[in-house]
């Protein structure tokens, strides 16, 4: 039976309408997380959570029996504590504590509560006590610089409550402790205190004298903002620099003009000669470096300076270009060792190039690449394979992959051989930034400054809980050093410890990094001795620079 013109047009319009209706579904907003979850729905979400962690978490497979017991116990307690219902914000906090039993620094829960009250002061550790500071990093009360109680409860109890959100290996991390310690709204619920619009702080001094302050609470987002802010770099706020100026520091090409004072010169209050010798650059997105010519030009200019201070405390991304550029500071042999190893958690649907985005290749494939001949011979003969995994966990992981040592992207001699590099690192230095810090640790002309990294180097597996709508992320792969030691969850220790928020003493830092590499460790030892012998008046500012204890 032949179809007429009207029939054909009608069918076509019907199909077109169905397509438009289907496409319109993509324009609908994503389902928001539930504001309150009933008890039965909570138990279903916990079942899905444990099942996905068991099947996809790399850290779970390291110690499956112990972590299975810990997860089951935590989930059982959570279901018993909220048999009727639980709010979505509280569930996000409880799942964060549950995930801490994995020891996974890359575990995440989203969205996390954004309206929870937080302390209106900044806390910074100093020896065995904590300083109470303003947002400008000044003592809240110079005569009583330390905080001893919050809401009448000793600070040690608040520290204990905050550590429940951190993996065991990160519970003594000063920066991470401070982040959670300031989340007063969450910790009040954990301790069992009622919520109030103000907080009572008990301050003390070296003579054990105390005074109390009652302050109104601030409500801020819990997620740390990427990049540098005024409160994070007090040395810059002292000169009245805005956050927009900090961004221009890297992106504005005119700042490289020798006739115009550089940002570093303004920060240090130094002579122009000292500013010409040193340059500071901040990078937060490593993937942007490959496509941003202005950032590339700025970094190229910094590599020509005798001292480059590169701030990677909030750097993320997986692109290897920055590491390739910085390998010029490595004076050791590059072709005889790999950068590191990795393997991933086996799961249905994963291909053997799963670690390709992280710049890893199979060991067998590396032997077929002509340009990696020297590295391949070393891998096959002298380099140990990672063998730290317990026997029950080996079956859950893929074969090992290798990351070859990056080839230098610029010709040798592109910048002077006696130039030095200072890397600022911290707990927000993740992914490729972790590999940069780990590699630079062994370079003779590089000094690491800041806080220990957390060891977040793996690919992430994400899933959404069906009832609450929370999106969970866990590490699905592990990274190892070139010697076969586990690097994920371990991180890299700096040469000079600098807690987040502490000001950099520019003159002292420049003097510290001026010696030749053979004399650098001696200078660090002298600095530590000076810090131990100096005496401070009560309420004085702490020494900004400390040498790390290895």
Coordinates of C-alpha atoms in Angstrom, one line a residue, residues 66-541:
X66 CA 40.2 -5.4 58.0
X67 CA 38.5 -2.7 56.1
X68 CA 35.4 -4.8 55.4
X69 CA 35.0 -5.2 59.1
X70 CA 35.6 -1.5 59.8
X71 CA 33.1 -0.4 57.1
X72 CA 30.4 -2.9 58.2
X73 CA 30.8 -1.7 61.8
X74 CA 30.6 2.0 60.9
X75 CA 27.5 1.4 58.6
X76 CA 25.8 -0.6 61.3
X77 CA 26.3 2.2 63.9
X78 CA 25.1 4.8 61.4
X79 CA 21.9 2.9 60.7
X80 CA 21.2 2.3 64.4
X81 CA 21.8 6.0 65.3
X82 CA 19.3 7.2 62.7
X83 CA 16.6 4.5 62.5
X84 CA 13.8 6.9 61.5
X85 CA 15.4 9.5 59.3
X86 CA 18.5 11.7 58.7
X87 CA 19.1 15.0 57.0
X88 CA 21.1 15.0 53.7
X89 CA 23.7 17.3 55.1
X90 CA 24.3 15.1 58.1
X91 CA 24.4 12.0 56.0
X92 CA 27.2 13.6 53.9
X93 CA 29.2 14.2 57.0
X94 CA 28.6 10.7 58.3
X95 CA 29.7 9.1 55.0
X96 CA 32.8 11.2 55.0
X97 CA 33.7 9.8 58.4
X98 CA 32.9 6.3 57.1
X99 CA 35.1 6.7 54.1
X100 CA 38.0 7.8 56.3
X101 CA 38.4 4.1 57.4
X102 CA 39.6 3.3 53.9
X103 CA 42.7 5.5 54.3
X104 CA 42.0 7.0 50.9
X105 CA 43.1 10.7 50.5
X106 CA 41.2 10.9 47.3
X107 CA 37.8 9.9 48.8
X108 CA 35.1 12.6 48.4
X109 CA 31.4 13.2 49.0
X110 CA 29.4 15.8 47.1
X111 CA 27.6 17.9 47.7
X112 CA 29.0 18.6 51.1
X113 CA 27.1 20.9 53.6
X114 CA 27.8 24.5 52.5
X115 CA 25.8 26.4 55.1
X116 CA 27.3 24.9 58.2
X117 CA 28.6 27.5 60.7
X118 CA 32.3 27.8 61.1
X119 CA 34.7 29.5 63.5
X120 CA 35.1 33.2 62.9
X121 CA 38.9 32.9 63.6
X122 CA 41.7 31.1 61.9
X123 CA 43.6 28.3 63.9
X124 CA 47.2 27.6 63.3
X125 CA 49.3 25.0 65.2
X126 CA 52.3 26.1 67.1
X127 CA 54.3 23.4 68.8
X128 CA 51.8 21.6 71.1
X129 CA 49.3 24.4 71.1
X130 CA 47.1 26.4 68.6
X131 CA 47.1 30.1 67.8
X132 CA 43.9 32.0 67.4
X133 CA 44.3 34.4 64.5
X134 CA 42.3 36.9 62.5
X135 CA 41.7 36.4 58.8
X136 CA 44.7 38.7 58.3
X137 CA 46.8 36.1 60.3
X138 CA 47.2 38.4 63.3
X139 CA 46.7 37.2 66.9
X140 CA 43.1 37.7 67.9
X141 CA 44.5 39.0 71.3
X142 CA 48.2 39.6 71.4
X143 CA 48.2 39.2 75.2
X144 CA 46.4 35.8 74.9
X145 CA 47.5 34.3 71.6
X146 CA 46.6 30.6 72.2
X147 CA 43.1 29.0 72.3
X148 CA 42.4 26.4 75.0
X149 CA 38.7 25.9 75.0
X150 CA 35.7 26.2 72.6
X151 CA 32.3 26.5 74.1
X152 CA 33.9 25.6 77.4
X153 CA 35.2 22.2 76.1
X154 CA 38.9 21.6 75.9
X155 CA 40.4 22.0 72.5
X156 CA 41.7 18.4 72.7
X157 CA 38.1 17.1 72.5
X158 CA 37.5 19.2 69.4
X159 CA 40.6 17.8 67.8
X160 CA 39.5 14.3 68.5
X161 CA 36.1 15.0 66.9
X162 CA 37.8 16.6 63.8
X163 CA 40.1 13.6 63.3
X164 CA 37.2 11.3 62.6
X165 CA 36.9 13.0 59.2
X166 CA 40.5 12.2 58.3
X167 CA 42.2 8.9 57.3
X168 CA 44.6 7.7 60.0
X169 CA 47.7 8.8 58.1
X170 CA 46.4 12.3 57.8
X171 CA 45.1 12.8 61.4
X172 CA 48.3 14.6 62.5
X173 CA 48.4 16.7 59.3
X174 CA 48.3 20.3 60.6
X175 CA 46.7 21.8 57.6
X176 CA 43.9 19.1 57.3
X177 CA 43.3 19.3 61.1
X178 CA 42.9 23.1 61.0
X179 CA 40.4 22.7 58.1
X180 CA 38.1 20.4 60.0
X181 CA 38.7 22.0 63.4
X182 CA 37.1 25.3 62.1
X183 CA 33.9 23.5 61.0
X184 CA 32.1 24.2 64.2
X185 CA 28.6 23.4 63.1
X186 CA 29.6 19.8 62.2
X187 CA 31.7 19.2 65.3
X188 CA 29.0 20.5 67.6
X189 CA 26.7 17.8 66.3
X190 CA 29.4 15.2 66.7
X191 CA 30.1 16.2 70.3
X192 CA 26.4 16.6 71.2
X193 CA 26.2 20.4 71.6
X194 CA 23.2 22.5 70.6
X195 CA 23.7 25.0 67.7
X196 CA 24.0 28.6 68.7
X197 CA 24.6 31.8 66.7
X198 CA 27.7 32.6 68.7
X199 CA 30.7 30.8 70.1
X200 CA 32.7 31.2 73.3
X201 CA 36.4 31.1 73.0
X202 CA 38.8 30.7 75.9
X203 CA 42.2 32.2 75.2
X204 CA 45.4 31.8 77.2
X205 CA 49.1 32.8 77.3
X206 CA 52.3 31.3 78.5
X207 CA 51.6 32.2 82.1
X208 CA 48.4 30.0 82.0
X209 CA 46.2 33.2 82.3
X210 CA 42.9 33.0 80.5
X211 CA 40.2 35.2 79.1
X212 CA 36.9 34.5 77.3
X213 CA 35.5 36.0 74.1
X214 CA 32.0 35.6 72.7
X215 CA 32.0 36.0 68.9
X216 CA 29.3 35.7 66.3
X217 CA 29.6 32.7 63.9
X218 CA 30.3 33.0 60.2
X219 CA 28.6 30.8 57.6
X220 CA 30.9 30.0 54.7
X221 CA 31.3 27.2 52.2
X222 CA 33.3 24.2 53.4
X223 CA 35.1 23.6 50.1
X224 CA 38.4 25.4 49.9
X225 CA 38.6 27.8 47.0
X226 CA 41.3 26.9 44.5
X227 CA 44.2 29.2 44.1
X228 CA 45.6 31.8 46.5
X229 CA 43.4 34.1 48.5
X230 CA 44.2 37.0 50.8
X231 CA 43.7 34.9 54.0
X232 CA 46.1 32.2 52.7
X233 CA 49.0 34.5 51.8
X234 CA 49.3 37.0 54.7
X235 CA 52.6 38.3 53.4
X236 CA 50.6 39.7 50.5
X237 CA 47.7 41.2 52.5
X238 CA 50.1 43.2 54.6
X239 CA 50.8 45.2 51.4
X240 CA 47.1 45.5 50.6
X241 CA 47.1 43.3 47.5
X242 CA 43.8 42.0 46.2
X243 CA 43.1 38.5 44.9
X244 CA 42.7 39.9 41.4
X245 CA 46.2 41.2 41.6
X246 CA 47.4 37.8 42.5
X247 CA 45.9 36.3 39.4
X248 CA 47.4 39.0 37.3
X249 CA 50.8 38.1 38.8
X250 CA 50.8 35.0 36.6
X251 CA 48.7 36.1 33.6
X252 CA 49.8 39.7 33.0
X253 CA 52.7 39.8 30.6
X254 CA 53.7 43.4 31.4
X255 CA 54.9 42.3 34.8
X256 CA 57.9 40.7 33.1
X257 CA 59.2 44.1 32.0
X258 CA 62.6 44.9 33.6
X259 CA 61.5 48.5 34.0
X260 CA 58.4 47.7 36.0
X261 CA 58.6 46.5 39.7
X262 CA 57.6 42.8 39.9
X263 CA 55.0 41.5 42.3
X264 CA 57.7 39.7 44.2
X265 CA 59.6 43.0 44.8
X266 CA 56.4 44.5 46.2
X267 CA 55.8 41.4 48.5
X268 CA 59.3 41.5 49.9
X269 CA 59.7 45.2 50.2
X270 CA 63.1 44.5 48.7
X271 CA 65.6 46.2 46.5
X272 CA 65.1 46.0 42.7
X273 CA 68.3 43.9 42.5
X274 CA 66.9 41.2 44.8
X275 CA 63.6 41.2 42.8
X276 CA 65.5 40.7 39.6
X277 CA 67.2 37.6 41.1
X278 CA 64.0 35.9 42.2
X279 CA 60.5 35.4 40.8
X280 CA 57.4 33.8 42.3
X281 CA 54.7 32.2 40.2
X282 CA 51.5 30.5 41.3
X283 CA 49.8 27.7 39.2
X284 CA 46.5 26.1 40.2
X285 CA 45.5 24.3 36.9
X286 CA 48.3 22.2 35.4
X287 CA 46.1 21.3 32.4
X288 CA 45.9 25.0 31.5
X289 CA 49.7 25.2 31.0
X290 CA 49.5 23.4 27.7
X291 CA 47.0 25.8 26.1
X292 CA 47.8 29.1 27.8
X293 CA 50.7 30.9 25.9
X294 CA 50.8 33.7 28.5
X295 CA 51.3 31.3 31.3
X296 CA 54.0 29.5 29.3
X297 CA 55.8 32.8 28.6
X298 CA 55.7 33.7 32.3
X299 CA 57.0 30.4 33.3
X300 CA 59.8 30.5 30.7
X301 CA 60.8 33.9 32.1
X302 CA 60.8 32.5 35.6
X303 CA 63.1 29.6 34.6
X304 CA 65.7 32.2 33.6
X305 CA 65.8 33.7 37.1
X306 CA 68.5 32.5 39.6
X307 CA 65.7 31.6 42.0
X308 CA 62.2 30.6 41.0
X309 CA 59.6 30.2 43.7
X310 CA 56.8 28.1 42.2
X311 CA 53.6 27.9 44.3
X312 CA 51.8 24.6 43.7
X313 CA 49.9 24.4 47.0
X314 CA 46.6 24.3 45.2
X315 CA 47.6 22.7 41.9
X316 CA 45.6 20.0 40.2
X317 CA 45.4 18.4 36.8
X318 CA 47.1 15.5 35.0
X319 CA 49.0 17.2 32.1
X320 CA 52.8 16.4 32.3
X321 CA 54.1 19.5 30.6
X322 CA 55.2 21.3 33.8
X323 CA 57.1 18.2 35.0
X324 CA 58.8 18.0 31.6
X325 CA 59.9 21.7 32.0
X326 CA 61.2 21.3 35.5
X327 CA 63.3 18.2 34.8
X328 CA 66.0 20.7 33.7
X329 CA 66.7 21.2 37.4
X330 CA 67.5 17.5 37.7
X331 CA 71.3 17.0 37.3
X332 CA 71.2 13.2 37.7
X333 CA 71.0 10.6 35.0
X334 CA 67.4 10.5 33.6
X335 CA 67.4 7.5 31.3
X336 CA 68.2 4.8 33.9
X337 CA 65.1 5.0 36.0
X338 CA 61.3 5.2 35.6
X339 CA 59.3 7.9 37.3
X340 CA 57.1 5.4 39.1
X341 CA 54.7 2.4 38.8
X342 CA 50.9 2.1 39.2
X343 CA 48.1 -0.5 39.0
X344 CA 44.4 -0.3 39.1
X345 CA 41.5 -2.1 40.7
X346 CA 40.1 -4.7 38.3
X347 CA 36.4 -4.0 37.4
X348 CA 34.1 -5.0 34.5
X349 CA 34.3 -2.6 31.5
X350 CA 37.8 -1.3 32.2
X351 CA 40.3 -1.4 29.4
X352 CA 44.0 -2.0 29.6
X353 CA 44.7 1.7 28.8
X354 CA 42.8 2.8 31.9
X355 CA 45.9 4.5 33.3
X356 CA 46.7 6.2 30.0
X357 CA 45.4 9.6 31.1
X358 CA 47.8 9.5 34.0
X359 CA 50.7 8.9 31.6
X360 CA 51.3 5.3 32.4
X361 CA 52.0 2.5 29.9
X362 CA 52.2 -1.3 30.3
X363 CA 55.7 -2.6 31.1
X364 CA 55.6 -4.8 28.0
X365 CA 54.7 -1.9 25.8
X366 CA 57.7 0.2 27.2
X367 CA 60.1 -2.5 25.9
X368 CA 58.7 -2.0 22.4
X369 CA 59.4 1.8 22.3
X370 CA 62.8 2.6 20.8
X371 CA 63.1 5.9 22.5
X372 CA 62.9 4.3 25.9
X373 CA 65.6 1.6 25.3
X374 CA 67.8 2.6 28.2
X375 CA 64.9 2.9 30.6
X376 CA 63.5 -0.4 29.4
X377 CA 66.8 -2.2 29.9
X378 CA 66.9 -0.9 33.4
X379 CA 63.4 -1.9 34.1
X380 CA 64.0 -5.4 33.0
X381 CA 67.2 -5.9 35.0
X382 CA 67.7 -3.6 38.0
X383 CA 64.4 -2.0 38.9
X384 CA 62.3 -3.9 41.5
X385 CA 58.7 -4.6 40.7
X386 CA 56.3 -3.3 43.4
X387 CA 55.6 -6.3 45.7
X388 CA 54.1 -4.6 48.8
X389 CA 50.6 -5.7 48.2
X390 CA 49.2 -8.5 50.5
X391 CA 48.6 -11.8 48.7
X392 CA 44.8 -11.6 49.0
X393 CA 44.9 -8.2 47.2
X394 CA 47.0 -9.2 44.2
X395 CA 44.1 -10.8 42.4
X396 CA 42.0 -7.7 42.6
X397 CA 44.6 -5.5 40.8
X398 CA 45.8 -5.2 37.2
X399 CA 49.4 -5.9 36.2
X400 CA 51.8 -3.1 37.0
X401 CA 52.2 -0.1 34.6
X402 CA 55.2 2.1 34.4
X403 CA 55.5 5.8 33.9
X404 CA 58.8 6.6 32.0
X405 CA 60.9 9.4 33.1
X406 CA 59.7 12.5 31.1
X407 CA 61.8 13.8 28.3
X408 CA 63.0 17.3 28.8
X409 CA 60.7 19.5 26.6
X410 CA 63.3 22.2 26.2
X411 CA 66.9 21.9 25.0
X412 CA 69.5 21.4 27.7
X413 CA 71.0 24.7 28.7
X414 CA 67.7 26.5 28.0
X415 CA 68.2 28.0 31.5
X416 CA 71.4 28.4 33.5
X417 CA 72.7 25.2 35.2
X418 CA 73.1 27.0 38.6
X419 CA 69.5 28.2 38.8
X420 CA 67.5 27.1 41.9
X421 CA 63.9 26.2 42.3
X422 CA 61.8 26.4 45.5
X423 CA 58.5 24.5 45.3
X424 CA 55.6 25.4 47.6
X425 CA 53.5 22.3 48.3
X426 CA 50.7 21.3 50.6
X427 CA 47.7 19.0 51.1
X428 CA 45.9 20.5 48.1
X429 CA 48.7 19.5 45.8
X430 CA 47.1 16.6 44.0
X431 CA 47.4 14.3 40.9
X432 CA 50.3 15.4 38.7
X433 CA 51.4 17.9 41.3
X434 CA 52.1 15.0 43.6
X435 CA 54.4 13.5 41.0
X436 CA 56.2 16.8 40.6
X437 CA 56.8 17.1 44.3
X438 CA 57.9 13.4 44.6
X439 CA 60.3 13.8 41.7
X440 CA 61.7 17.1 42.8
X441 CA 62.5 15.7 46.2
X442 CA 65.6 14.1 44.9
X443 CA 66.8 17.0 42.7
X444 CA 69.9 18.7 44.0
X445 CA 68.8 22.2 43.0
X446 CA 65.3 22.1 44.3
X447 CA 63.9 22.7 47.8
X448 CA 60.4 21.8 48.9
X449 CA 58.6 24.2 51.2
X450 CA 55.2 23.9 52.9
X451 CA 53.3 20.9 54.2
X452 CA 53.4 17.2 53.5
X453 CA 51.3 16.1 50.5
X454 CA 48.6 13.5 51.1
X455 CA 49.4 11.0 48.4
X456 CA 46.4 11.5 46.1
X457 CA 47.7 10.1 42.7
X458 CA 45.1 7.7 41.6
X459 CA 42.2 7.7 39.1
X460 CA 38.8 8.2 40.6
X461 CA 35.7 6.0 40.5
X462 CA 32.5 7.9 41.0
X463 CA 29.0 6.6 41.8
X464 CA 25.7 8.1 43.1
X465 CA 23.7 6.8 46.0
X466 CA 20.1 6.1 44.8
X467 CA 18.1 7.7 47.6
X468 CA 20.2 10.5 49.0
X469 CA 21.7 11.5 45.6
X470 CA 25.1 11.9 47.1
X471 CA 28.0 11.5 44.7
X472 CA 30.8 9.4 46.1
X473 CA 34.4 9.3 44.7
X474 CA 37.2 6.9 45.6
X475 CA 40.6 6.1 44.3
X476 CA 40.6 3.2 41.8
X477 CA 44.3 2.9 41.3
X478 CA 47.5 3.0 43.3
X479 CA 50.9 4.6 42.6
X480 CA 54.4 3.4 43.6
X481 CA 57.8 5.0 43.6
X482 CA 60.5 3.8 41.2
X483 CA 61.8 1.6 44.1
X484 CA 58.5 -0.1 44.4
X485 CA 57.4 1.6 47.6
X486 CA 53.7 2.6 47.9
X487 CA 53.3 6.3 47.3
X488 CA 49.5 6.6 47.3
X489 CA 48.3 7.7 50.8
X490 CA 51.9 8.4 51.8
X491 CA 52.8 11.7 50.1
X492 CA 56.0 13.7 50.0
X493 CA 57.6 15.5 53.0
X494 CA 59.0 19.0 52.4
X495 CA 62.5 20.1 53.2
X496 CA 61.2 23.2 55.1
X497 CA 57.9 22.9 56.9
X498 CA 55.6 25.9 56.5
X499 CA 52.1 25.6 57.9
X500 CA 49.4 27.0 55.7
X501 CA 48.9 30.7 56.5
X502 CA 52.3 31.3 57.8
X503 CA 54.1 34.2 56.2
X504 CA 57.3 33.7 54.2
X505 CA 60.3 35.6 55.3
X506 CA 61.5 36.6 51.8
X507 CA 65.0 37.9 52.7
X508 CA 65.7 34.9 54.9
X509 CA 64.4 32.5 52.3
X510 CA 66.4 34.0 49.5
X511 CA 69.6 33.8 51.7
X512 CA 68.7 30.2 52.6
X513 CA 68.5 29.1 49.0
X514 CA 71.4 31.1 47.7
X515 CA 74.2 28.6 48.6
X516 CA 75.4 25.9 46.2
X517 CA 73.6 22.5 46.5
X518 CA 76.4 21.0 48.6
X519 CA 76.0 23.6 51.3
X520 CA 72.2 23.7 51.3
X521 CA 71.6 21.0 53.9
X522 CA 74.2 22.7 56.2
X523 CA 72.3 25.9 56.0
X524 CA 69.0 24.1 56.8
X525 CA 70.7 22.6 59.9
X526 CA 71.9 26.0 61.0
X527 CA 68.5 27.5 60.6
X528 CA 67.0 24.8 62.8
X529 CA 69.6 25.4 65.4
X530 CA 68.9 29.2 65.4
X531 CA 65.2 28.5 65.8
X532 CA 65.8 26.3 68.8
X533 CA 68.0 28.9 70.6
X534 CA 65.9 31.9 69.9
X535 CA 63.5 33.0 72.7
X536 CA 60.2 34.6 72.1
X537 CA 58.1 37.0 74.3
X538 CA 54.6 35.8 75.3
X539 CA 52.2 36.4 72.5
X540 CA 54.9 36.9 69.9
X541 CA 54.5 35.6 66.4

